[in-house]
Amino acid sequence: MTAQVIAGVDGSDESLAAVEWAAEEARVRQVPLALVHIEELPANPEIPLAQLTEAAERAEGLLRATADRLRAEHAGMEVSVAQSKGRAAEELTAAANTADLTVLGSRGLGRMTGFLAGSVSLAVVGAALNPVVLVRAQDERIAAPGGMLVGVDVDRAPDALFAFAFEEAARRNLDLRFLHSWTLPASYGYAALMDPALGVDQSEHLTRTLLDLMEPWHRRYPEVEATAKAVVGSPALQMVEASRDAELVVVGRRSRRLPLGPHLGHVAQAVIHHSPAPVVIVPLT
């Protein structure tokens, strides 16, 4: 793996927003930035060669101009460009597997709808071996005072998620909010509706469990302010709601493959599609 940040570039507003986010991340990490454009193989082999050549030249010009601008804006930053042909999802996934972090754009459809990630972005975050960030073109939030939000399953809380969260918070000088959501068993039935306090003891127990899981990492990064909270409710809904005032959202993805390919869990899917903040998907073992 190479110490670098990769940004996918295709000329859209979303990819340009991803480039800006990636450049800031590369500056914070003090690593090179690589701009990557994939020329998708044409579905129609009868497309004139002149048209394909023109598209490739436009992409080359975009990469060169973007790299020149970033070098001017970030003195001393090493910015490289790469252009290749192939299936965009496959090529970007292969590139992501060689980098510390990959940043891609996701099309936003407004506050209510959130991300429309697209097949390429979803394919990459579902298969990449290293963390991938999805960034919107426009941020409709007035402010984002909530630091970094991290979704955690206390029953399966791997070190990779805590490592990424604390390291990134330390780099960016962000507070951390760890959130675990749980639901009451169906056997509780109407009792849950009649007694809103039902489950408080369990939430407190899970919060203490989450604090215990955080403790070794907090000792390693004492400068990072970190809090933990366990709440009753749908994990997907709770994460989306909590993301409204977050600067960055982090969720994990289990590294498992189904017969039809890589799989994203429902919480990751919900956050990707509805969080107004950039979303980091961290692969977990």
PDB file of C-alpha atoms in Angstrom:
ATOM      1  CA  MET A   1       0.000   0.000   0.000  1.00  0.00           C
ATOM      2  CA  THR A   2       1.275   3.447  -0.956  1.00  0.00           C
ATOM      3  CA  ALA A   3       1.085   6.404   1.416  1.00  0.00           C
ATOM      4  CA  GLN A   4      -1.151   8.594  -0.708  1.00  0.00           C
ATOM      5  CA  VAL A   5      -4.695   9.866  -1.139  1.00  0.00           C
ATOM      6  CA  ILE A   6      -6.514   9.129  -4.409  1.00  0.00           C
ATOM      7  CA  ALA A   7      -9.342  11.195  -5.887  1.00  0.00           C
ATOM      8  CA  GLY A   8     -11.510  10.036  -8.763  1.00  0.00           C
ATOM      9  CA  VAL A   9     -11.980  12.747 -11.411  1.00  0.00           C
ATOM     10  CA  ASP A  10     -14.618  12.788 -14.135  1.00  0.00           C
ATOM     11  CA  GLY A  11     -15.395  16.514 -14.507  1.00  0.00           C
ATOM     12  CA  SER A  12     -18.681  16.447 -12.573  1.00  0.00           C
ATOM     13  CA  ASP A  13     -19.348  18.849  -9.713  1.00  0.00           C
ATOM     14  CA  GLU A  14     -19.326  15.864  -7.376  1.00  0.00           C
ATOM     15  CA  SER A  15     -15.887  14.700  -8.424  1.00  0.00           C
ATOM     16  CA  LEU A  16     -14.489  18.229  -8.177  1.00  0.00           C
ATOM     17  CA  ALA A  17     -15.839  18.449  -4.609  1.00  0.00           C
ATOM     18  CA  ALA A  18     -14.140  15.112  -3.938  1.00  0.00           C
ATOM     19  CA  VAL A  19     -10.873  16.515  -5.294  1.00  0.00           C
ATOM     20  CA  GLU A  20     -11.032  19.499  -2.935  1.00  0.00           C
ATOM     21  CA  TRP A  21     -11.737  17.222   0.038  1.00  0.00           C
ATOM     22  CA  ALA A  22      -8.958  14.846  -1.003  1.00  0.00           C
ATOM     23  CA  ALA A  23      -6.467  17.698  -1.380  1.00  0.00           C
ATOM     24  CA  GLU A  24      -7.162  18.896   2.149  1.00  0.00           C
ATOM     25  CA  GLU A  25      -6.838  15.335   3.427  1.00  0.00           C
ATOM     26  CA  ALA A  26      -3.513  14.880   1.627  1.00  0.00           C
ATOM     27  CA  ARG A  27      -2.303  18.152   3.147  1.00  0.00           C
ATOM     28  CA  VAL A  28      -3.312  17.054   6.645  1.00  0.00           C
ATOM     29  CA  ARG A  29      -1.729  13.632   6.191  1.00  0.00           C
ATOM     30  CA  GLN A  30       1.328  15.127   4.449  1.00  0.00           C
ATOM     31  CA  VAL A  31       1.180  12.535   1.670  1.00  0.00           C
ATOM     32  CA  PRO A  32       0.978  12.826  -2.148  1.00  0.00           C
ATOM     33  CA  LEU A  33      -2.347  13.247  -3.926  1.00  0.00           C
ATOM     34  CA  ALA A  34      -3.136  11.191  -7.034  1.00  0.00           C
ATOM     35  CA  LEU A  35      -5.873  12.284  -9.453  1.00  0.00           C
ATOM     36  CA  VAL A  36      -7.329   9.347 -11.370  1.00  0.00           C
ATOM     37  CA  HIS A  37      -9.591   9.360 -14.416  1.00  0.00           C
ATOM     38  CA  ILE A  38     -10.977   6.161 -15.913  1.00  0.00           C
ATOM     39  CA  GLU A  39     -12.079   6.271 -19.529  1.00  0.00           C
ATOM     40  CA  GLU A  40     -15.011   3.850 -19.497  1.00  0.00           C
ATOM     41  CA  LEU A  41     -14.882   1.319 -22.295  1.00  0.00           C
ATOM     42  CA  PRO A  42     -17.691   2.185 -24.738  1.00  0.00           C
ATOM     43  CA  ALA A  43     -20.765  -0.024 -24.677  1.00  0.00           C
ATOM     44  CA  ASN A  44     -21.217   0.734 -28.368  1.00  0.00           C
ATOM     45  CA  PRO A  45     -18.150  -0.346 -30.383  1.00  0.00           C
ATOM     46  CA  GLU A  46     -19.330   1.747 -33.314  1.00  0.00           C
ATOM     47  CA  ILE A  47     -18.567   5.071 -31.617  1.00  0.00           C
ATOM     48  CA  PRO A  48     -16.252   7.007 -33.968  1.00  0.00           C
ATOM     49  CA  LEU A  49     -12.579   6.948 -33.038  1.00  0.00           C
ATOM     50  CA  ALA A  50     -12.419  10.747 -33.332  1.00  0.00           C
ATOM     51  CA  GLN A  51     -15.109  11.082 -30.659  1.00  0.00           C
ATOM     52  CA  LEU A  52     -13.261   8.774 -28.282  1.00  0.00           C
ATOM     53  CA  THR A  53     -10.002  10.609 -28.893  1.00  0.00           C
ATOM     54  CA  GLU A  54     -11.641  13.955 -28.193  1.00  0.00           C
ATOM     55  CA  ALA A  55     -13.069  12.669 -24.908  1.00  0.00           C
ATOM     56  CA  ALA A  56      -9.666  11.348 -23.851  1.00  0.00           C
ATOM     57  CA  GLU A  57      -8.033  14.679 -24.664  1.00  0.00           C
ATOM     58  CA  ARG A  58     -10.640  16.566 -22.640  1.00  0.00           C
ATOM     59  CA  ALA A  59     -10.016  14.288 -19.673  1.00  0.00           C
ATOM     60  CA  GLU A  60      -6.271  14.748 -19.983  1.00  0.00           C
ATOM     61  CA  GLY A  61      -6.712  18.523 -20.048  1.00  0.00           C
ATOM     62  CA  LEU A  62      -8.977  18.412 -17.012  1.00  0.00           C
ATOM     63  CA  LEU A  63      -6.493  16.333 -15.033  1.00  0.00           C
ATOM     64  CA  ARG A  64      -3.590  18.586 -15.973  1.00  0.00           C
ATOM     65  CA  ALA A  65      -5.470  21.813 -15.148  1.00  0.00           C
ATOM     66  CA  THR A  66      -6.763  20.441 -11.844  1.00  0.00           C
ATOM     67  CA  ALA A  67      -3.308  19.239 -10.815  1.00  0.00           C
ATOM     68  CA  ASP A  68      -1.726  22.602 -11.701  1.00  0.00           C
ATOM     69  CA  ARG A  69      -4.354  24.462  -9.675  1.00  0.00           C
ATOM     70  CA  LEU A  70      -3.880  22.257  -6.631  1.00  0.00           C
ATOM     71  CA  ARG A  71      -0.102  22.619  -6.750  1.00  0.00           C
ATOM     72  CA  ALA A  72      -0.554  26.391  -6.816  1.00  0.00           C
ATOM     73  CA  GLU A  73      -3.050  26.346  -3.938  1.00  0.00           C
ATOM     74  CA  HIS A  74      -1.097  23.883  -1.782  1.00  0.00           C
ATOM     75  CA  ALA A  75       2.551  24.797  -1.936  1.00  0.00           C
ATOM     76  CA  GLY A  76       4.817  21.783  -1.794  1.00  0.00           C
ATOM     77  CA  MET A  77       2.055  19.220  -2.316  1.00  0.00           C
ATOM     78  CA  GLU A  78       2.967  16.391  -4.659  1.00  0.00           C
ATOM     79  CA  VAL A  79       0.118  15.914  -7.149  1.00  0.00           C
ATOM     80  CA  SER A  80       0.195  13.212  -9.807  1.00  0.00           C
ATOM     81  CA  VAL A  81      -2.302  12.280 -12.511  1.00  0.00           C
ATOM     82  CA  ALA A  82      -3.230   8.922 -13.998  1.00  0.00           C
ATOM     83  CA  GLN A  83      -5.523   8.135 -16.899  1.00  0.00           C
ATOM     84  CA  SER A  84      -6.530   4.683 -18.047  1.00  0.00           C
ATOM     85  CA  LYS A  85      -9.201   2.765 -19.917  1.00  0.00           C
ATOM     86  CA  GLY A  86     -11.417   0.063 -18.478  1.00  0.00           C
ATOM     87  CA  ARG A  87     -14.434  -0.526 -16.301  1.00  0.00           C
ATOM     88  CA  ALA A  88     -14.535   2.413 -13.920  1.00  0.00           C
ATOM     89  CA  ALA A  89     -15.616   0.437 -10.854  1.00  0.00           C
ATOM     90  CA  GLU A  90     -12.961  -2.217 -11.343  1.00  0.00           C
ATOM     91  CA  GLU A  91     -10.165   0.241 -12.105  1.00  0.00           C
ATOM     92  CA  LEU A  92     -11.021   2.542  -9.203  1.00  0.00           C
ATOM     93  CA  THR A  93     -11.281  -0.393  -6.810  1.00  0.00           C
ATOM     94  CA  ALA A  94      -7.863  -1.610  -7.901  1.00  0.00           C
ATOM     95  CA  ALA A  95      -6.463   1.887  -7.338  1.00  0.00           C
ATOM     96  CA  ALA A  96      -8.161   2.147  -3.930  1.00  0.00           C
ATOM     97  CA  ASN A  97      -6.516  -1.088  -2.852  1.00  0.00           C
ATOM     98  CA  THR A  98      -3.103   0.565  -3.235  1.00  0.00           C
ATOM     99  CA  ALA A  99      -3.797   3.805  -1.323  1.00  0.00           C
ATOM    100  CA  ASP A 100      -4.378   4.904   2.257  1.00  0.00           C
ATOM    101  CA  LEU A 101      -7.634   6.589   1.311  1.00  0.00           C
ATOM    102  CA  THR A 102      -9.735   7.061  -1.836  1.00  0.00           C
ATOM    103  CA  VAL A 103     -12.195   9.920  -2.297  1.00  0.00           C
ATOM    104  CA  LEU A 104     -15.098   9.801  -4.752  1.00  0.00           C
ATOM    105  CA  GLY A 105     -18.012  12.085  -5.520  1.00  0.00           C
ATOM    106  CA  SER A 106     -21.655  11.237  -4.911  1.00  0.00           C
ATOM    107  CA  ARG A 107     -24.559  13.066  -6.491  1.00  0.00           C
ATOM    108  CA  GLY A 108     -26.768  14.856  -3.974  1.00  0.00           C
ATOM    109  CA  LEU A 109     -30.502  15.359  -4.540  1.00  0.00           C
ATOM    110  CA  GLY A 110     -31.261  17.718  -1.688  1.00  0.00           C
ATOM    111  CA  ARG A 111     -31.746  17.493   2.035  1.00  0.00           C
ATOM    112  CA  MET A 112     -34.582  14.981   1.988  1.00  0.00           C
ATOM    113  CA  THR A 113     -33.117  12.542  -0.505  1.00  0.00           C
ATOM    114  CA  GLY A 114     -29.396  12.868   0.244  1.00  0.00           C
ATOM    115  CA  PHE A 115     -26.848  10.867  -1.718  1.00  0.00           C
ATOM    116  CA  LEU A 116     -27.521   9.179  -4.988  1.00  0.00           C
ATOM    117  CA  ALA A 117     -24.264   7.322  -4.903  1.00  0.00           C
ATOM    118  CA  GLY A 118     -24.345   5.703  -8.318  1.00  0.00           C
ATOM    119  CA  SER A 119     -23.256   2.242  -9.340  1.00  0.00           C
ATOM    120  CA  VAL A 120     -19.539   3.051  -9.608  1.00  0.00           C
ATOM    121  CA  SER A 121     -19.231   4.594  -6.132  1.00  0.00           C
ATOM    122  CA  LEU A 122     -21.279   1.832  -4.533  1.00  0.00           C
ATOM    123  CA  ALA A 123     -19.234  -0.843  -6.267  1.00  0.00           C
ATOM    124  CA  VAL A 124     -15.964   0.690  -5.049  1.00  0.00           C
ATOM    125  CA  VAL A 125     -17.028   1.166  -1.415  1.00  0.00           C
ATOM    126  CA  GLY A 126     -18.455  -2.349  -1.440  1.00  0.00           C
ATOM    127  CA  ALA A 127     -15.259  -3.999  -2.626  1.00  0.00           C
ATOM    128  CA  ALA A 128     -12.239  -1.814  -1.755  1.00  0.00           C
ATOM    129  CA  LEU A 129      -9.798  -3.170   0.810  1.00  0.00           C
ATOM    130  CA  ASN A 130      -9.030   0.296   2.212  1.00  0.00           C
ATOM    131  CA  PRO A 131     -11.231   3.190   3.398  1.00  0.00           C
ATOM    132  CA  VAL A 132     -13.222   5.132   0.794  1.00  0.00           C
ATOM    133  CA  VAL A 133     -14.849   8.547   1.268  1.00  0.00           C
ATOM    134  CA  LEU A 134     -17.949   9.739  -0.576  1.00  0.00           C
ATOM    135  CA  VAL A 135     -18.382  13.519  -0.889  1.00  0.00           C
ATOM    136  CA  ARG A 136     -21.350  15.577  -2.025  1.00  0.00           C
ATOM    137  CA  ALA A 137     -21.068  18.449  -4.468  1.00  0.00           C
ATOM    138  CA  GLN A 138     -23.048  20.802  -2.236  1.00  0.00           C
ATOM    139  CA  ASP A 139     -23.326  20.933   1.521  1.00  0.00           C
ATOM    140  CA  GLU A 140     -26.731  22.337   2.459  1.00  0.00           C
ATOM    141  CA  ARG A 141     -25.976  22.511   6.174  1.00  0.00           C
ATOM    142  CA  ILE A 142     -25.542  25.917   7.755  1.00  0.00           C
ATOM    143  CA  ALA A 143     -22.911  24.574  10.151  1.00  0.00           C
ATOM    144  CA  ALA A 144     -21.405  21.268  11.150  1.00  0.00           C
ATOM    145  CA  PRO A 145     -20.356  21.608  14.812  1.00  0.00           C
ATOM    146  CA  GLY A 146     -20.726  17.945  15.655  1.00  0.00           C
ATOM    147  CA  GLY A 147     -17.216  16.727  14.895  1.00  0.00           C
ATOM    148  CA  MET A 148     -16.880  13.140  13.654  1.00  0.00           C
ATOM    149  CA  LEU A 149     -19.718  10.656  14.058  1.00  0.00           C
ATOM    150  CA  VAL A 150     -18.816   6.959  14.194  1.00  0.00           C
ATOM    151  CA  GLY A 151     -21.353   4.161  14.093  1.00  0.00           C
ATOM    152  CA  VAL A 152     -20.335   1.170  16.228  1.00  0.00           C
ATOM    153  CA  ASP A 153     -21.811  -2.253  16.860  1.00  0.00           C
ATOM    154  CA  VAL A 154     -20.579  -3.084  20.369  1.00  0.00           C
ATOM    155  CA  ASP A 155     -20.997  -6.796  19.711  1.00  0.00           C
ATOM    156  CA  ARG A 156     -18.615  -6.607  16.735  1.00  0.00           C
ATOM    157  CA  ALA A 157     -16.360  -3.614  17.312  1.00  0.00           C
ATOM    158  CA  PRO A 158     -13.124  -4.183  15.371  1.00  0.00           C
ATOM    159  CA  ASP A 159      -9.912  -2.303  15.933  1.00  0.00           C
ATOM    160  CA  ALA A 160      -9.905  -1.031  12.329  1.00  0.00           C
ATOM    161  CA  LEU A 161     -12.870   1.241  13.003  1.00  0.00           C
ATOM    162  CA  PHE A 162     -11.447   2.693  16.223  1.00  0.00           C
ATOM    163  CA  ALA A 163      -8.007   3.089  14.664  1.00  0.00           C
ATOM    164  CA  PHE A 164      -9.310   5.048  11.694  1.00  0.00           C
ATOM    165  CA  ALA A 165     -11.608   7.208  13.823  1.00  0.00           C
ATOM    166  CA  PHE A 166      -9.031   8.213  16.428  1.00  0.00           C
ATOM    167  CA  GLU A 167      -6.238   8.735  13.906  1.00  0.00           C
ATOM    168  CA  GLU A 168      -8.433  10.906  11.692  1.00  0.00           C
ATOM    169  CA  ALA A 169      -9.799  12.886  14.632  1.00  0.00           C
ATOM    170  CA  ALA A 170      -6.262  13.562  15.838  1.00  0.00           C
ATOM    171  CA  ARG A 171      -5.187  14.720  12.369  1.00  0.00           C
ATOM    172  CA  ARG A 172      -8.173  17.012  11.884  1.00  0.00           C
ATOM    173  CA  ASN A 173      -8.509  18.145  15.507  1.00  0.00           C
ATOM    174  CA  LEU A 174     -12.099  16.872  15.634  1.00  0.00           C
ATOM    175  CA  ASP A 175     -14.187  15.632  18.529  1.00  0.00           C
ATOM    176  CA  LEU A 176     -15.445  12.059  18.249  1.00  0.00           C
ATOM    177  CA  ARG A 177     -19.002  10.854  18.832  1.00  0.00           C
ATOM    178  CA  PHE A 178     -19.436   7.088  18.947  1.00  0.00           C
ATOM    179  CA  LEU A 179     -23.014   5.919  18.514  1.00  0.00           C
ATOM    180  CA  HIS A 180     -24.481   2.464  19.066  1.00  0.00           C
ATOM    181  CA  SER A 181     -28.160   1.844  18.334  1.00  0.00           C
ATOM    182  CA  TRP A 182     -30.171  -1.148  19.441  1.00  0.00           C
ATOM    183  CA  THR A 183     -33.764  -2.299  19.264  1.00  0.00           C
ATOM    184  CA  LEU A 184     -35.962  -3.885  21.910  1.00  0.00           C
ATOM    185  CA  PRO A 185     -36.868  -7.542  21.357  1.00  0.00           C
ATOM    186  CA  ALA A 186     -40.218  -8.128  19.675  1.00  0.00           C
ATOM    187  CA  SER A 187     -41.361  -9.898  22.839  1.00  0.00           C
ATOM    188  CA  TYR A 188     -41.634  -6.501  24.551  1.00  0.00           C
ATOM    189  CA  GLY A 189     -44.608  -5.757  22.315  1.00  0.00           C
ATOM    190  CA  TYR A 190     -46.815  -2.847  23.382  1.00  0.00           C
ATOM    191  CA  ALA A 191     -44.889  -2.430  26.614  1.00  0.00           C
ATOM    192  CA  ALA A 192     -42.276  -0.478  24.686  1.00  0.00           C
ATOM    193  CA  LEU A 193     -44.920   1.968  23.508  1.00  0.00           C
ATOM    194  CA  MET A 194     -46.529   2.335  26.910  1.00  0.00           C
ATOM    195  CA  ASP A 195     -43.281   2.857  28.815  1.00  0.00           C
ATOM    196  CA  PRO A 196     -40.739   5.133  27.013  1.00  0.00           C
ATOM    197  CA  ALA A 197     -38.240   4.509  29.824  1.00  0.00           C
ATOM    198  CA  LEU A 198     -38.152   0.816  29.059  1.00  0.00           C
ATOM    199  CA  GLY A 199     -34.652  -0.155  28.033  1.00  0.00           C
ATOM    200  CA  VAL A 200     -32.879   2.739  29.798  1.00  0.00           C
ATOM    201  CA  ASP A 201     -30.841   0.347  31.903  1.00  0.00           C
ATOM    202  CA  GLN A 202     -29.761  -1.557  28.786  1.00  0.00           C
ATOM    203  CA  SER A 203     -28.766   1.675  27.033  1.00  0.00           C
ATOM    204  CA  GLU A 204     -26.671   2.676  30.020  1.00  0.00           C
ATOM    205  CA  HIS A 205     -25.036  -0.746  30.083  1.00  0.00           C
ATOM    206  CA  LEU A 206     -24.236  -0.573  26.355  1.00  0.00           C
ATOM    207  CA  THR A 207     -22.864   2.946  26.744  1.00  0.00           C
ATOM    208  CA  ARG A 208     -20.476   1.719  29.451  1.00  0.00           C
ATOM    209  CA  THR A 209     -19.481  -1.184  27.213  1.00  0.00           C
ATOM    210  CA  LEU A 210     -18.730   1.226  24.381  1.00  0.00           C
ATOM    211  CA  LEU A 211     -16.682   3.436  26.717  1.00  0.00           C
ATOM    212  CA  ASP A 212     -14.651   0.380  27.754  1.00  0.00           C
ATOM    213  CA  LEU A 213     -13.977  -0.457  24.105  1.00  0.00           C
ATOM    214  CA  MET A 214     -12.830   3.108  23.486  1.00  0.00           C
ATOM    215  CA  GLU A 215     -10.552   3.320  26.512  1.00  0.00           C
ATOM    216  CA  PRO A 216      -7.356   1.797  25.006  1.00  0.00           C
ATOM    217  CA  TRP A 217      -7.632   4.112  22.015  1.00  0.00           C
ATOM    218  CA  HIS A 218      -8.342   7.109  24.205  1.00  0.00           C
ATOM    219  CA  ARG A 219      -5.156   6.408  26.124  1.00  0.00           C
ATOM    220  CA  ARG A 220      -3.261   6.264  22.826  1.00  0.00           C
ATOM    221  CA  TYR A 221      -4.809   9.553  21.633  1.00  0.00           C
ATOM    222  CA  PRO A 222      -5.390  11.564  24.846  1.00  0.00           C
ATOM    223  CA  GLU A 223      -5.758  14.803  22.864  1.00  0.00           C
ATOM    224  CA  VAL A 224      -8.944  13.577  21.191  1.00  0.00           C
ATOM    225  CA  GLU A 225     -12.227  14.424  22.899  1.00  0.00           C
ATOM    226  CA  ALA A 226     -14.443  11.348  22.561  1.00  0.00           C
ATOM    227  CA  THR A 227     -17.942  10.563  23.803  1.00  0.00           C
ATOM    228  CA  ALA A 228     -20.124   7.466  23.552  1.00  0.00           C
ATOM    229  CA  LYS A 229     -23.868   6.946  23.487  1.00  0.00           C
ATOM    230  CA  ALA A 230     -26.175   3.960  23.087  1.00  0.00           C
ATOM    231  CA  VAL A 231     -29.768   4.650  22.063  1.00  0.00           C
ATOM    232  CA  VAL A 232     -32.881   2.624  21.360  1.00  0.00           C
ATOM    233  CA  GLY A 233     -33.978   2.701  17.739  1.00  0.00           C
ATOM    234  CA  SER A 234     -33.190   1.680  14.206  1.00  0.00           C
ATOM    235  CA  PRO A 235     -29.395   1.877  13.738  1.00  0.00           C
ATOM    236  CA  ALA A 236     -29.818   3.198  10.192  1.00  0.00           C
ATOM    237  CA  LEU A 237     -32.288   5.908  11.210  1.00  0.00           C
ATOM    238  CA  GLN A 238     -30.316   6.938  14.294  1.00  0.00           C
ATOM    239  CA  MET A 239     -27.091   7.282  12.283  1.00  0.00           C
ATOM    240  CA  VAL A 240     -28.762   9.338   9.563  1.00  0.00           C
ATOM    241  CA  GLU A 241     -30.363  11.674  12.098  1.00  0.00           C
ATOM    242  CA  ALA A 242     -27.121  12.071  14.056  1.00  0.00           C
ATOM    243  CA  SER A 243     -25.223  12.855  10.838  1.00  0.00           C
ATOM    244  CA  ARG A 244     -27.136  16.119  10.329  1.00  0.00           C
ATOM    245  CA  ASP A 245     -24.607  18.138  12.311  1.00  0.00           C
ATOM    246  CA  ALA A 246     -21.505  15.989  11.772  1.00  0.00           C
ATOM    247  CA  GLU A 247     -18.458  17.126   9.835  1.00  0.00           C
ATOM    248  CA  LEU A 248     -17.570  13.569   8.894  1.00  0.00           C
ATOM    249  CA  VAL A 249     -19.411  10.250   9.282  1.00  0.00           C
ATOM    250  CA  VAL A 250     -17.642   6.907   9.637  1.00  0.00           C
ATOM    251  CA  VAL A 251     -19.237   3.477   9.308  1.00  0.00           C
ATOM    252  CA  GLY A 252     -17.775   0.019   8.909  1.00  0.00           C
ATOM    253  CA  ARG A 253     -18.344  -2.570   6.205  1.00  0.00           C
ATOM    254  CA  ARG A 254     -17.932  -6.277   6.789  1.00  0.00           C
ATOM    255  CA  SER A 255     -15.572  -7.853   4.261  1.00  0.00           C
ATOM    256  CA  ARG A 256     -17.871 -10.535   2.956  1.00  0.00           C
ATOM    257  CA  ARG A 257     -18.968 -11.485  -0.520  1.00  0.00           C
ATOM    258  CA  LEU A 258     -22.347 -12.725  -1.635  1.00  0.00           C
ATOM    259  CA  PRO A 259     -22.991 -14.776  -4.797  1.00  0.00           C
ATOM    260  CA  LEU A 260     -23.744 -11.571  -6.711  1.00  0.00           C
ATOM    261  CA  GLY A 261     -20.697  -9.699  -5.416  1.00  0.00           C
ATOM    262  CA  PRO A 262     -19.664  -7.440  -2.497  1.00  0.00           C
ATOM    263  CA  HIS A 263     -22.347  -6.419  -0.025  1.00  0.00           C
ATOM    264  CA  LEU A 264     -23.058  -3.221   1.912  1.00  0.00           C
ATOM    265  CA  GLY A 265     -25.089  -3.535   5.088  1.00  0.00           C
ATOM    266  CA  HIS A 266     -28.321  -1.600   5.528  1.00  0.00           C
ATOM    267  CA  VAL A 267     -26.765   0.920   7.928  1.00  0.00           C
ATOM    268  CA  ALA A 268     -23.947   1.761   5.509  1.00  0.00           C
ATOM    269  CA  GLN A 269     -26.461   1.973   2.660  1.00  0.00           C
ATOM    270  CA  ALA A 270     -28.685   4.361   4.606  1.00  0.00           C
ATOM    271  CA  VAL A 271     -25.827   6.629   5.660  1.00  0.00           C
ATOM    272  CA  ILE A 272     -24.352   6.709   2.155  1.00  0.00           C
ATOM    273  CA  HIS A 273     -27.672   7.714   0.626  1.00  0.00           C
ATOM    274  CA  HIS A 274     -28.943  10.149   3.260  1.00  0.00           C
ATOM    275  CA  SER A 275     -26.077  11.699   5.232  1.00  0.00           C
ATOM    276  CA  PRO A 276     -25.431  15.335   4.303  1.00  0.00           C
ATOM    277  CA  ALA A 277     -21.822  14.995   5.501  1.00  0.00           C
ATOM    278  CA  PRO A 278     -18.963  13.170   3.765  1.00  0.00           C
ATOM    279  CA  VAL A 279     -19.107   9.461   4.576  1.00  0.00           C
ATOM    280  CA  VAL A 280     -16.135   7.165   5.152  1.00  0.00           C
ATOM    281  CA  ILE A 281     -16.639   3.451   4.633  1.00  0.00           C
ATOM    282  CA  VAL A 282     -14.020   1.447   6.551  1.00  0.00           C
ATOM    283  CA  PRO A 283     -13.566  -2.210   5.532  1.00  0.00           C
ATOM    284  CA  LEU A 284     -13.633  -4.555   8.510  1.00  0.00           C
ATOM    285  CA  THR A 285     -12.363  -8.082   8.865  1.00  0.00           C
TER     286      THR A 285
END
